[in-house]
Amino acid sequence: MSAEEPHFMSFEPKPFAGTNALKPIKVGKCELQNRIVLPPLTRVRADINGVPDGKLSGEYYSQRGQSPGTLLITEAVSVSKQASGFDHTPGLYSEEQVEQWKIVTDAVHSKKSYIFAQLWATGRAGNPASLARDGLRYDSASDDVYLSEDIKEAALKAKNPQHGITKEEIKEYVANFAKAAKNAVAAGFDGVELHAANGYLVDQFLDPATNHRTDEYGGSIENRARFALEIIDAMVEAIGAERVAVRLSPFGRFQGMSGSKNPLFLAQHAYIIGELERRGQEGKRLAFIDLVEARLPNPFTEELDGKPTDSSDFIYTVWEGIVVRSGNFGTHPDVALKVFENERTLLAYGRVFISNPDLVYRLEKGLPLNQYNRSTFYGGGAVGYTDYPTYEEAVAKGYKVVSS
């Protein structure tokens, strides 16, 4: 049997029943009934104008919210046309987009679950040629700090060189994030998450490898954090702190980020988290902080390749609110159960939540998990999106555990 054929994954599951994983917890305004989260997972199934298919995506998200009281976070959603560096990724800046997202949020709420929209701007991670096609800039924190020579060549060929955004353009981005947050609430979302991780625009400001600015948005730890904190403050002002969250990847090396190669990487993120804690103590506590684990600093790496000495546990010494952690916990139940022992922690399951719409039930019972198919992660329609079976359906189809 090939890895592309449907089967159960070859690891020993453990039942989570009776553990913190299945205990209720309040997150922002959401009364969750479990602590298992669907994290943001890019699926590239919107149309060329960034309009999602409400019916198809509504089915996808509601399938994964079938256990009542589950928290779902959407794929990254662009806050403006300028912020969207890829074709077929959804947005929240047009009326048509808002109307389609209403279909999605209604579907999730019909299952008595909750859904946040992750908001992003791609920055230098976007495609300079497609941006040029649409008359848009190829933005980043700084000029001429390309991810690779190939991308530099493509940008110059498209006559769209990398552009370090001006202070006026920074204000526009901040305003667009706040407007998209309002649009998200209008579309029925329970909250929004700022994507400040994995090498996209906000992360490009945080990292000295990509931020070479000499103004108040560059240089010091405080200055590099300014853009992220201004966005968060604007979204909090727009929709309330209990509806706002943020995703960070302190150890991330994806898309040219420094991660632990930079000796100040931990100080940078501890500063941001400390600023968010200070705001929390002043009555503006975010719903949660979402951390990408040190154990998986590159989301496209199959094996765990983080340094054994790196740990996200530092957050608990600074932040007193809810923490969501994600990073290949699906096939490591012993590690997951250990992390769940912290009473303020939720765990996000990515690839295995794609392939197991009833993941919460399976984790509760300790049942085998469907193997995911990487070739259908990005783009397409229902195949690899809404056609994965529940456990009972998989058994009926003859799924067996085989070597992946």
mmCIF file of C-alpha atoms in Angstrom:
data_model
loop_
_atom_site.group_PDB
_atom_site.id
_atom_site.type_symbol
_atom_site.label_atom_id
_atom_site.label_comp_id
_atom_site.label_asym_id
_atom_site.label_seq_id
_atom_site.Cartn_x
_atom_site.Cartn_y
_atom_site.Cartn_z
ATOM 1 C CA MET A 1 0.000 0.000 0.000
ATOM 2 C CA SER A 2 1.475 3.379 -0.972
ATOM 3 C CA ALA A 3 1.534 6.452 1.243
ATOM 4 C CA GLU A 4 -1.066 8.032 -1.067
ATOM 5 C CA GLU A 5 -3.620 5.283 -0.398
ATOM 6 C CA PRO A 6 -5.989 5.765 2.562
ATOM 7 C CA HIS A 7 -4.884 4.122 5.794
ATOM 8 C CA PHE A 8 -4.389 4.751 9.498
ATOM 9 C CA MET A 9 -1.114 6.268 10.720
ATOM 10 C CA SER A 10 1.415 3.904 12.262
ATOM 11 C CA PHE A 11 1.824 5.117 15.835
ATOM 12 C CA GLU A 12 0.326 4.055 19.160
ATOM 13 C CA PRO A 13 -2.568 6.394 20.096
ATOM 14 C CA LYS A 14 -3.567 6.995 23.713
ATOM 15 C CA PRO A 15 -7.008 7.970 25.059
ATOM 16 C CA PHE A 16 -7.251 11.558 26.298
ATOM 17 C CA ALA A 17 -10.507 10.996 28.198
ATOM 18 C CA GLY A 18 -10.224 12.206 31.796
ATOM 19 C CA THR A 19 -7.307 14.558 31.033
ATOM 20 C CA ASN A 20 -7.172 18.343 30.727
ATOM 21 C CA ALA A 21 -7.511 17.918 26.956
ATOM 22 C CA LEU A 22 -11.257 17.328 27.378
ATOM 23 C CA LYS A 23 -11.931 19.826 30.187
ATOM 24 C CA PRO A 24 -13.961 22.991 29.543
ATOM 25 C CA ILE A 25 -12.157 26.343 29.535
ATOM 26 C CA LYS A 26 -13.174 29.929 28.781
ATOM 27 C CA VAL A 27 -11.133 31.605 26.034
ATOM 28 C CA GLY A 28 -12.082 35.216 25.420
ATOM 29 C CA LYS A 29 -15.870 35.067 25.140
ATOM 30 C CA CYS A 30 -15.847 31.420 24.039
ATOM 31 C CA GLU A 31 -16.944 28.652 26.425
ATOM 32 C CA LEU A 32 -14.865 25.786 25.041
ATOM 33 C CA GLN A 33 -15.697 22.188 25.922
ATOM 34 C CA ASN A 34 -12.242 20.856 25.027
ATOM 35 C CA ARG A 35 -8.703 22.179 24.592
ATOM 36 C CA ILE A 36 -7.994 20.784 21.119
ATOM 37 C CA VAL A 37 -7.679 23.513 18.486
ATOM 38 C CA LEU A 38 -7.665 23.626 14.694
ATOM 39 C CA PRO A 39 -4.738 25.971 13.893
ATOM 40 C CA PRO A 40 -4.477 28.206 10.816
ATOM 41 C CA LEU A 41 -3.729 26.022 7.782
ATOM 42 C CA THR A 42 -3.379 27.590 4.332
ATOM 43 C CA ARG A 43 -5.560 25.645 1.867
ATOM 44 C CA VAL A 44 -5.630 27.949 -1.240
ATOM 45 C CA ARG A 45 -9.250 27.334 -2.202
ATOM 46 C CA ALA A 46 -10.604 30.881 -2.659
ATOM 47 C CA ASP A 47 -11.225 32.355 -6.105
ATOM 48 C CA ILE A 48 -8.839 34.737 -7.869
ATOM 49 C CA ASN A 49 -10.461 37.693 -6.064
ATOM 50 C CA GLY A 50 -9.887 36.179 -2.626
ATOM 51 C CA VAL A 51 -13.540 35.204 -2.177
ATOM 52 C CA PRO A 52 -13.932 31.904 -0.320
ATOM 53 C CA ASP A 53 -16.499 29.301 -1.352
ATOM 54 C CA GLY A 54 -18.781 29.634 1.654
ATOM 55 C CA LYS A 55 -20.544 26.328 1.102
ATOM 56 C CA LEU A 56 -17.382 24.252 0.590
ATOM 57 C CA SER A 57 -15.344 25.979 3.302
ATOM 58 C CA GLY A 58 -18.352 25.941 5.618
ATOM 59 C CA GLU A 59 -18.481 22.169 5.258
ATOM 60 C CA TYR A 60 -14.727 21.881 5.868
ATOM 61 C CA TYR A 61 -14.696 23.975 9.041
ATOM 62 C CA SER A 62 -17.963 22.655 10.456
ATOM 63 C CA GLN A 63 -16.723 19.075 9.991
ATOM 64 C CA ARG A 64 -13.777 19.937 12.231
ATOM 65 C CA GLY A 65 -16.091 21.678 14.700
ATOM 66 C CA GLN A 66 -18.392 18.668 14.994
ATOM 67 C CA SER A 67 -17.462 18.159 18.667
ATOM 68 C CA PRO A 68 -19.384 21.016 20.332
ATOM 69 C CA GLY A 69 -17.260 23.674 21.985
ATOM 70 C CA THR A 70 -14.190 23.264 19.748
ATOM 71 C CA LEU A 71 -12.054 26.281 18.792
ATOM 72 C CA LEU A 72 -11.148 26.626 15.102
ATOM 73 C CA ILE A 73 -8.753 29.184 13.590
ATOM 74 C CA THR A 74 -9.036 29.793 9.859
ATOM 75 C CA GLU A 75 -6.353 29.763 7.242
ATOM 76 C CA ALA A 76 -4.561 33.113 6.905
ATOM 77 C CA VAL A 77 -6.929 35.780 5.545
ATOM 78 C CA SER A 78 -5.647 38.913 3.783
ATOM 79 C CA VAL A 79 -6.577 42.295 5.242
ATOM 80 C CA SER A 80 -6.324 44.078 1.879
ATOM 81 C CA LYS A 81 -5.526 43.355 -1.741
ATOM 82 C CA GLN A 82 -2.037 44.775 -1.143
ATOM 83 C CA ALA A 83 -1.559 42.381 1.775
ATOM 84 C CA SER A 84 -2.371 39.325 -0.330
ATOM 85 C CA GLY A 85 0.741 38.033 -2.034
ATOM 86 C CA PHE A 86 -0.726 34.769 -3.332
ATOM 87 C CA ASP A 87 -3.551 33.905 -5.679
ATOM 88 C CA HIS A 88 -6.521 31.955 -4.315
ATOM 89 C CA THR A 89 -5.990 32.866 -0.652
ATOM 90 C CA PRO A 90 -9.076 34.394 1.000
ATOM 91 C CA GLY A 91 -9.557 37.963 2.178
ATOM 92 C CA LEU A 92 -11.749 39.979 4.520
ATOM 93 C CA TYR A 93 -11.711 43.350 2.794
ATOM 94 C CA SER A 94 -14.687 43.167 0.398
ATOM 95 C CA GLU A 95 -18.418 42.842 0.936
ATOM 96 C CA GLU A 96 -18.520 39.669 -1.162
ATOM 97 C CA GLN A 97 -15.830 38.068 1.008
ATOM 98 C CA VAL A 98 -17.723 38.977 4.189
ATOM 99 C CA GLU A 99 -20.931 37.438 2.818
ATOM 100 C CA GLN A 100 -19.208 34.138 1.982
ATOM 101 C CA TRP A 101 -17.514 34.009 5.382
ATOM 102 C CA LYS A 102 -20.949 34.399 7.000
ATOM 103 C CA ILE A 103 -21.883 31.040 5.490
ATOM 104 C CA VAL A 104 -18.755 29.519 7.067
ATOM 105 C CA THR A 105 -19.279 30.971 10.548
ATOM 106 C CA ASP A 106 -22.967 30.004 10.523
ATOM 107 C CA ALA A 107 -21.988 26.420 9.675
ATOM 108 C CA VAL A 108 -19.500 26.282 12.550
ATOM 109 C CA HIS A 109 -21.900 27.857 15.020
ATOM 110 C CA SER A 110 -24.573 25.339 13.989
ATOM 111 C CA LYS A 111 -22.237 22.718 15.518
ATOM 112 C CA LYS A 112 -21.975 24.861 18.685
ATOM 113 C CA SER A 113 -18.278 25.457 18.074
ATOM 114 C CA TYR A 114 -16.247 28.670 17.722
ATOM 115 C CA ILE A 115 -14.125 30.178 14.956
ATOM 116 C CA PHE A 116 -11.440 32.903 14.816
ATOM 117 C CA ALA A 117 -10.118 34.389 11.564
ATOM 118 C CA GLN A 118 -6.359 34.608 11.244
ATOM 119 C CA LEU A 119 -5.415 37.939 9.634
ATOM 120 C CA TRP A 120 -2.187 38.393 7.683
ATOM 121 C CA ALA A 121 -0.103 40.354 5.212
ATOM 122 C CA THR A 122 2.449 38.309 3.279
ATOM 123 C CA GLY A 123 5.177 40.889 2.728
ATOM 124 C CA ARG A 124 8.264 39.512 0.998
ATOM 125 C CA ALA A 125 6.852 35.978 1.220
ATOM 126 C CA GLY A 126 4.376 36.916 -1.514
ATOM 127 C CA ASN A 127 4.790 36.464 -5.250
ATOM 128 C CA PRO A 128 6.311 39.615 -6.812
ATOM 129 C CA ALA A 129 5.061 38.728 -10.302
ATOM 130 C CA SER A 130 1.409 38.236 -9.318
ATOM 131 C CA LEU A 131 1.552 41.423 -7.237
ATOM 132 C CA ALA A 132 2.962 43.294 -10.232
ATOM 133 C CA ARG A 133 0.205 41.864 -12.452
ATOM 134 C CA ASP A 134 -2.339 43.501 -10.147
ATOM 135 C CA GLY A 135 -0.416 46.792 -9.877
ATOM 136 C CA LEU A 136 0.659 46.101 -6.291
ATOM 137 C CA ARG A 137 3.943 46.635 -4.475
ATOM 138 C CA TYR A 138 6.248 43.834 -3.300
ATOM 139 C CA ASP A 139 6.355 44.932 0.338
ATOM 140 C CA SER A 140 8.641 44.061 3.225
ATOM 141 C CA ALA A 141 10.119 45.660 6.329
ATOM 142 C CA SER A 142 13.168 46.819 4.342
ATOM 143 C CA ASP A 143 14.346 47.278 0.774
ATOM 144 C CA ASP A 144 16.461 44.680 -0.997
ATOM 145 C CA VAL A 145 16.439 41.904 1.644
ATOM 146 C CA TYR A 146 15.301 39.047 -0.563
ATOM 147 C CA LEU A 147 14.540 35.524 0.572
ATOM 148 C CA SER A 148 16.696 34.122 -2.231
ATOM 149 C CA GLU A 149 18.526 35.116 -5.389
ATOM 150 C CA ASP A 150 15.845 33.390 -7.454
ATOM 151 C CA ILE A 151 13.133 35.524 -5.872
ATOM 152 C CA LYS A 152 15.233 38.653 -6.360
ATOM 153 C CA GLU A 153 15.608 37.796 -10.028
ATOM 154 C CA ALA A 154 11.841 37.200 -10.346
ATOM 155 C CA ALA A 155 11.063 40.517 -8.629
ATOM 156 C CA LEU A 156 13.438 42.483 -10.843
ATOM 157 C CA LYS A 157 12.137 40.752 -13.957
ATOM 158 C CA ALA A 158 8.592 41.742 -12.938
ATOM 159 C CA LYS A 159 9.837 45.314 -12.349
ATOM 160 C CA ASN A 160 8.594 44.966 -8.774
ATOM 161 C CA PRO A 161 11.637 45.200 -6.483
ATOM 162 C CA GLN A 162 11.263 44.585 -2.771
ATOM 163 C CA HIS A 163 9.928 47.696 -1.054
ATOM 164 C CA GLY A 164 10.483 48.619 2.577
ATOM 165 C CA ILE A 165 7.142 50.161 3.468
ATOM 166 C CA THR A 166 7.057 53.819 4.466
ATOM 167 C CA LYS A 167 5.650 55.099 7.742
ATOM 168 C CA GLU A 168 2.516 56.237 5.898
ATOM 169 C CA GLU A 169 2.128 52.756 4.420
ATOM 170 C CA ILE A 170 2.606 51.284 7.899
ATOM 171 C CA LYS A 171 -0.357 53.381 9.052
ATOM 172 C CA GLU A 172 -2.392 52.031 6.127
ATOM 173 C CA TYR A 173 -1.575 48.449 7.083
ATOM 174 C CA VAL A 174 -2.532 49.096 10.716
ATOM 175 C CA ALA A 175 -5.837 50.629 9.628
ATOM 176 C CA ASN A 176 -6.511 47.699 7.272
ATOM 177 C CA PHE A 177 -5.939 45.164 10.045
ATOM 178 C CA ALA A 178 -8.417 47.042 12.237
ATOM 179 C CA LYS A 179 -10.947 47.237 9.392
ATOM 180 C CA ALA A 180 -10.551 43.516 8.636
ATOM 181 C CA ALA A 181 -11.112 42.760 12.338
ATOM 182 C CA LYS A 182 -14.399 44.687 12.172
ATOM 183 C CA ASN A 183 -15.299 42.830 8.980
ATOM 184 C CA ALA A 184 -14.576 39.535 10.736
ATOM 185 C CA VAL A 185 -17.023 40.355 13.514
ATOM 186 C CA ALA A 186 -19.577 41.430 10.896
ATOM 187 C CA ALA A 187 -19.058 38.056 9.208
ATOM 188 C CA GLY A 188 -19.843 36.249 12.458
ATOM 189 C CA PHE A 189 -16.360 35.320 13.634
ATOM 190 C CA ASP A 190 -15.837 34.979 17.379
ATOM 191 C CA GLY A 191 -12.489 36.739 17.127
ATOM 192 C CA VAL A 192 -9.332 37.292 15.091
ATOM 193 C CA GLU A 193 -5.722 36.189 15.357
ATOM 194 C CA LEU A 194 -2.864 38.367 14.097
ATOM 195 C CA HIS A 195 -0.369 36.315 12.074
ATOM 196 C CA ALA A 196 2.969 37.572 13.417
ATOM 197 C CA ALA A 197 4.821 34.323 12.714
ATOM 198 C CA ASN A 198 6.484 32.148 10.076
ATOM 199 C CA GLY A 199 8.257 34.865 8.106
ATOM 200 C CA TYR A 200 5.292 36.937 6.883
ATOM 201 C CA LEU A 201 5.169 40.732 6.992
ATOM 202 C CA VAL A 202 4.740 41.304 10.741
ATOM 203 C CA ASP A 203 7.440 38.723 11.496
ATOM 204 C CA GLN A 204 9.685 40.461 8.937
ATOM 205 C CA PHE A 205 9.579 43.515 11.187
ATOM 206 C CA LEU A 206 10.445 41.472 14.282
ATOM 207 C CA ASP A 207 13.541 39.794 12.867
ATOM 208 C CA PRO A 208 16.848 41.665 12.376
ATOM 209 C CA ALA A 209 17.609 39.406 9.398
ATOM 210 C CA THR A 210 14.802 41.125 7.469
ATOM 211 C CA ASN A 211 14.417 44.429 9.327
ATOM 212 C CA HIS A 212 17.299 46.767 8.455
ATOM 213 C CA ARG A 213 15.355 49.958 9.195
ATOM 214 C CA THR A 214 16.915 52.924 10.983
ATOM 215 C CA ASP A 215 13.677 54.672 11.982
ATOM 216 C CA GLU A 216 11.426 53.984 14.971
ATOM 217 C CA TYR A 217 10.395 50.628 13.451
ATOM 218 C CA GLY A 218 13.912 49.181 13.331
ATOM 219 C CA GLY A 219 17.091 48.686 15.307
ATOM 220 C CA SER A 220 16.141 47.969 18.917
ATOM 221 C CA ILE A 221 13.941 45.176 20.242
ATOM 222 C CA GLU A 222 11.317 47.756 21.197
ATOM 223 C CA ASN A 223 11.342 49.341 17.753
ATOM 224 C CA ARG A 224 11.103 46.046 15.865
ATOM 225 C CA ALA A 225 8.059 45.138 17.988
ATOM 226 C CA ARG A 226 6.306 48.438 17.329
ATOM 227 C CA PHE A 227 4.462 47.406 14.143
ATOM 228 C CA ALA A 228 3.011 44.246 15.709
ATOM 229 C CA LEU A 229 1.910 46.061 18.864
ATOM 230 C CA GLU A 230 0.341 48.926 16.895
ATOM 231 C CA ILE A 231 -1.711 46.415 14.903
ATOM 232 C CA ILE A 232 -2.804 44.584 18.039
ATOM 233 C CA ASP A 233 -3.762 47.836 19.771
ATOM 234 C CA ALA A 234 -5.757 48.943 16.730
ATOM 235 C CA MET A 235 -7.646 45.650 16.550
ATOM 236 C CA VAL A 236 -8.336 45.734 20.300
ATOM 237 C CA GLU A 237 -9.703 49.262 19.900
ATOM 238 C CA ALA A 238 -11.858 48.076 16.991
ATOM 239 C CA ILE A 239 -13.408 44.899 18.417
ATOM 240 C CA GLY A 240 -12.270 44.427 22.037
ATOM 241 C CA ALA A 241 -9.314 42.554 23.543
ATOM 242 C CA GLU A 242 -11.325 39.413 24.295
ATOM 243 C CA ARG A 243 -11.812 38.947 20.538
ATOM 244 C CA VAL A 244 -8.116 39.375 19.617
ATOM 245 C CA ALA A 245 -5.226 36.890 19.665
ATOM 246 C CA VAL A 246 -1.747 36.728 18.144
ATOM 247 C CA ARG A 247 0.439 33.969 16.689
ATOM 248 C CA LEU A 248 4.217 34.080 17.239
ATOM 249 C CA SER A 249 7.022 31.743 16.182
ATOM 250 C CA PRO A 250 10.005 32.615 18.400
ATOM 251 C CA PHE A 251 12.078 29.665 17.214
ATOM 252 C CA GLY A 252 10.943 29.790 13.581
ATOM 253 C CA ARG A 253 13.450 29.519 10.746
ATOM 254 C CA PHE A 254 10.885 29.265 7.944
ATOM 255 C CA GLN A 255 11.266 31.764 5.097
ATOM 256 C CA GLY A 256 14.641 33.041 6.238
ATOM 257 C CA MET A 257 13.813 33.915 9.825
ATOM 258 C CA SER A 258 16.650 33.810 12.366
ATOM 259 C CA GLY A 259 15.033 31.751 15.102
ATOM 260 C CA SER A 260 17.528 30.704 17.741
ATOM 261 C CA LYS A 261 20.422 31.628 15.425
ATOM 262 C CA ASN A 262 19.862 35.181 16.693
ATOM 263 C CA PRO A 263 20.982 35.418 20.354
ATOM 264 C CA LEU A 264 18.278 38.020 21.045
ATOM 265 C CA PHE A 265 15.381 36.042 19.511
ATOM 266 C CA LEU A 266 13.995 35.083 22.918
ATOM 267 C CA ALA A 267 14.363 38.597 24.284
ATOM 268 C CA GLN A 268 12.468 39.942 21.252
ATOM 269 C CA HIS A 269 9.474 37.695 21.853
ATOM 270 C CA ALA A 270 9.604 37.970 25.643
ATOM 271 C CA TYR A 271 9.369 41.747 25.196
ATOM 272 C CA ILE A 272 6.242 41.487 23.030
ATOM 273 C CA ILE A 273 4.638 38.985 25.375
ATOM 274 C CA GLY A 274 5.516 41.210 28.335
ATOM 275 C CA GLU A 275 3.865 44.177 26.622
ATOM 276 C CA LEU A 276 0.754 42.075 26.030
ATOM 277 C CA GLU A 277 0.763 40.975 29.675
ATOM 278 C CA ARG A 278 1.031 44.618 30.787
ATOM 279 C CA ARG A 279 -1.978 45.422 28.619
ATOM 280 C CA GLY A 280 -3.766 42.430 30.136
ATOM 281 C CA GLN A 281 -3.166 43.699 33.638
ATOM 282 C CA GLU A 282 -4.580 47.056 32.536
ATOM 283 C CA GLY A 283 -7.843 45.375 31.488
ATOM 284 C CA LYS A 284 -7.058 44.565 27.852
ATOM 285 C CA ARG A 285 -6.078 40.899 28.017
ATOM 286 C CA LEU A 286 -6.018 39.112 24.662
ATOM 287 C CA ALA A 287 -8.045 35.921 24.200
ATOM 288 C CA PHE A 288 -4.839 33.905 23.795
ATOM 289 C CA ILE A 289 -1.279 33.839 22.513
ATOM 290 C CA ASP A 290 -0.620 31.137 19.917
ATOM 291 C CA LEU A 291 2.955 29.811 19.800
ATOM 292 C CA VAL A 292 4.564 27.694 17.092
ATOM 293 C CA GLU A 293 6.674 25.189 18.982
ATOM 294 C CA ALA A 294 10.450 25.041 19.010
ATOM 295 C CA ARG A 295 10.132 21.342 18.139
ATOM 296 C CA LEU A 296 9.004 22.244 14.599
ATOM 297 C CA PRO A 297 10.646 25.534 13.522
ATOM 298 C CA ASN A 298 9.806 24.895 9.842
ATOM 299 C CA PRO A 299 6.179 23.881 9.102
ATOM 300 C CA PHE A 300 7.283 22.048 5.949
ATOM 301 C CA THR A 301 9.671 19.765 7.835
ATOM 302 C CA GLU A 302 8.300 16.275 8.359
ATOM 303 C CA GLU A 303 10.596 15.361 11.243
ATOM 304 C CA LEU A 304 11.080 17.306 14.445
ATOM 305 C CA ASP A 305 14.249 19.361 14.008
ATOM 306 C CA GLY A 306 14.171 21.905 16.811
ATOM 307 C CA LYS A 307 17.045 21.981 19.282
ATOM 308 C CA PRO A 308 16.258 19.798 22.336
ATOM 309 C CA THR A 309 17.191 22.709 24.603
ATOM 310 C CA ASP A 310 14.636 25.083 23.051
ATOM 311 C CA SER A 311 11.309 25.352 24.846
ATOM 312 C CA SER A 312 8.169 27.477 24.632
ATOM 313 C CA ASP A 313 7.735 27.143 28.393
ATOM 314 C CA PHE A 314 9.282 30.595 28.840
ATOM 315 C CA ILE A 315 5.904 32.138 28.045
ATOM 316 C CA TYR A 316 4.407 31.002 31.363
ATOM 317 C CA THR A 317 6.860 33.166 33.320
ATOM 318 C CA VAL A 318 5.630 36.286 31.508
ATOM 319 C CA TRP A 319 2.073 35.748 30.244
ATOM 320 C CA GLU A 320 -0.759 34.935 32.648
ATOM 321 C CA GLY A 321 -3.400 34.292 30.015
ATOM 322 C CA ILE A 322 -4.328 31.402 27.735
ATOM 323 C CA VAL A 323 -1.623 29.787 25.576
ATOM 324 C CA VAL A 324 -2.222 27.787 22.376
ATOM 325 C CA ARG A 325 0.761 25.642 21.322
ATOM 326 C CA SER A 326 1.229 23.847 17.997
ATOM 327 C CA GLY A 327 4.012 21.684 16.585
ATOM 328 C CA ASN A 328 3.612 18.051 15.568
ATOM 329 C CA PHE A 329 1.747 16.816 18.639
ATOM 330 C CA GLY A 330 -0.519 14.547 16.577
ATOM 331 C CA THR A 331 1.759 11.503 16.553
ATOM 332 C CA HIS A 332 3.309 12.189 19.961
ATOM 333 C CA PRO A 333 0.445 11.702 22.463
ATOM 334 C CA ASP A 334 2.787 11.331 25.455
ATOM 335 C CA VAL A 335 4.290 14.754 24.758
ATOM 336 C CA ALA A 336 0.828 16.245 24.203
ATOM 337 C CA LEU A 337 -0.530 14.890 27.476
ATOM 338 C CA LYS A 338 2.451 16.310 29.339
ATOM 339 C CA VAL A 339 1.906 19.774 27.825
ATOM 340 C CA PHE A 340 -1.831 19.566 28.579
ATOM 341 C CA GLU A 341 -0.984 19.326 32.295
ATOM 342 C CA ASN A 342 -0.644 23.109 32.345
ATOM 343 C CA GLU A 343 -4.094 24.449 33.160
ATOM 344 C CA ARG A 344 -3.806 27.444 30.803
ATOM 345 C CA THR A 345 -2.768 25.475 27.728
ATOM 346 C CA LEU A 346 -4.583 24.407 24.571
ATOM 347 C CA LEU A 347 -2.930 22.343 21.838
ATOM 348 C CA ALA A 348 -3.412 22.889 18.111
ATOM 349 C CA TYR A 349 -3.272 19.922 15.731
ATOM 350 C CA GLY A 350 -2.606 20.781 12.098
ATOM 351 C CA ARG A 351 -1.975 18.059 9.523
ATOM 352 C CA VAL A 352 -3.884 15.392 11.458
ATOM 353 C CA PHE A 353 -6.895 17.709 11.862
ATOM 354 C CA ILE A 354 -6.958 18.062 8.076
ATOM 355 C CA SER A 355 -7.258 14.298 7.674
ATOM 356 C CA ASN A 356 -9.428 13.599 10.737
ATOM 357 C CA PRO A 357 -12.585 15.735 10.848
ATOM 358 C CA ASP A 358 -13.588 13.935 14.062
ATOM 359 C CA LEU A 359 -10.161 14.434 15.669
ATOM 360 C CA VAL A 360 -11.488 15.472 19.082
ATOM 361 C CA TYR A 361 -13.507 12.250 19.325
ATOM 362 C CA ARG A 362 -10.559 10.123 18.197
ATOM 363 C CA LEU A 363 -8.186 11.717 20.701
ATOM 364 C CA GLU A 364 -10.725 11.265 23.464
ATOM 365 C CA LYS A 365 -11.081 7.544 22.722
ATOM 366 C CA GLY A 366 -7.484 6.849 21.680
ATOM 367 C CA LEU A 367 -8.489 5.760 18.163
ATOM 368 C CA PRO A 368 -6.187 5.484 15.116
ATOM 369 C CA LEU A 369 -5.832 8.548 12.881
ATOM 370 C CA ASN A 370 -6.274 8.775 9.102
ATOM 371 C CA GLN A 371 -3.050 9.420 7.197
ATOM 372 C CA TYR A 372 -3.049 12.826 5.497
ATOM 373 C CA ASN A 373 -2.264 13.340 1.819
ATOM 374 C CA ARG A 374 0.197 16.218 1.330
ATOM 375 C CA SER A 375 -0.512 16.478 -2.398
ATOM 376 C CA THR A 376 -4.018 17.852 -1.671
ATOM 377 C CA PHE A 377 -3.074 20.374 1.032
ATOM 378 C CA TYR A 378 -2.924 23.378 -1.303
ATOM 379 C CA GLY A 379 -5.459 24.202 -3.975
ATOM 380 C CA GLY A 380 -8.233 22.179 -5.588
ATOM 381 C CA GLY A 381 -11.754 21.491 -4.418
ATOM 382 C CA ALA A 382 -13.378 18.947 -2.128
ATOM 383 C CA VAL A 383 -10.710 16.259 -2.635
ATOM 384 C CA GLY A 384 -8.395 16.296 0.358
ATOM 385 C CA TYR A 385 -10.580 18.971 1.925
ATOM 386 C CA THR A 386 -14.022 17.697 2.876
ATOM 387 C CA ASP A 387 -13.777 14.011 1.845
ATOM 388 C CA TYR A 388 -11.779 12.570 4.752
ATOM 389 C CA PRO A 389 -13.872 9.978 6.647
ATOM 390 C CA THR A 390 -14.792 9.829 10.312
ATOM 391 C CA TYR A 391 -13.412 6.868 12.259
ATOM 392 C CA GLU A 392 -16.535 4.760 11.727
ATOM 393 C CA GLU A 393 -16.530 5.557 8.005
ATOM 394 C CA ALA A 394 -12.821 4.712 7.750
ATOM 395 C CA VAL A 395 -13.365 1.320 9.386
ATOM 396 C CA ALA A 396 -16.226 0.647 6.977
ATOM 397 C CA LYS A 397 -13.885 1.509 4.087
ATOM 398 C CA GLY A 398 -11.355 -1.039 5.347
ATOM 399 C CA TYR A 399 -8.642 1.314 6.658
ATOM 400 C CA LYS A 400 -5.761 -0.525 8.336
ATOM 401 C CA VAL A 401 -2.573 0.593 10.111
ATOM 402 C CA VAL A 402 0.386 0.381 7.748
ATOM 403 C CA SER A 403 3.889 1.834 7.665
ATOM 404 C CA SER A 404 3.771 5.424 6.356
#
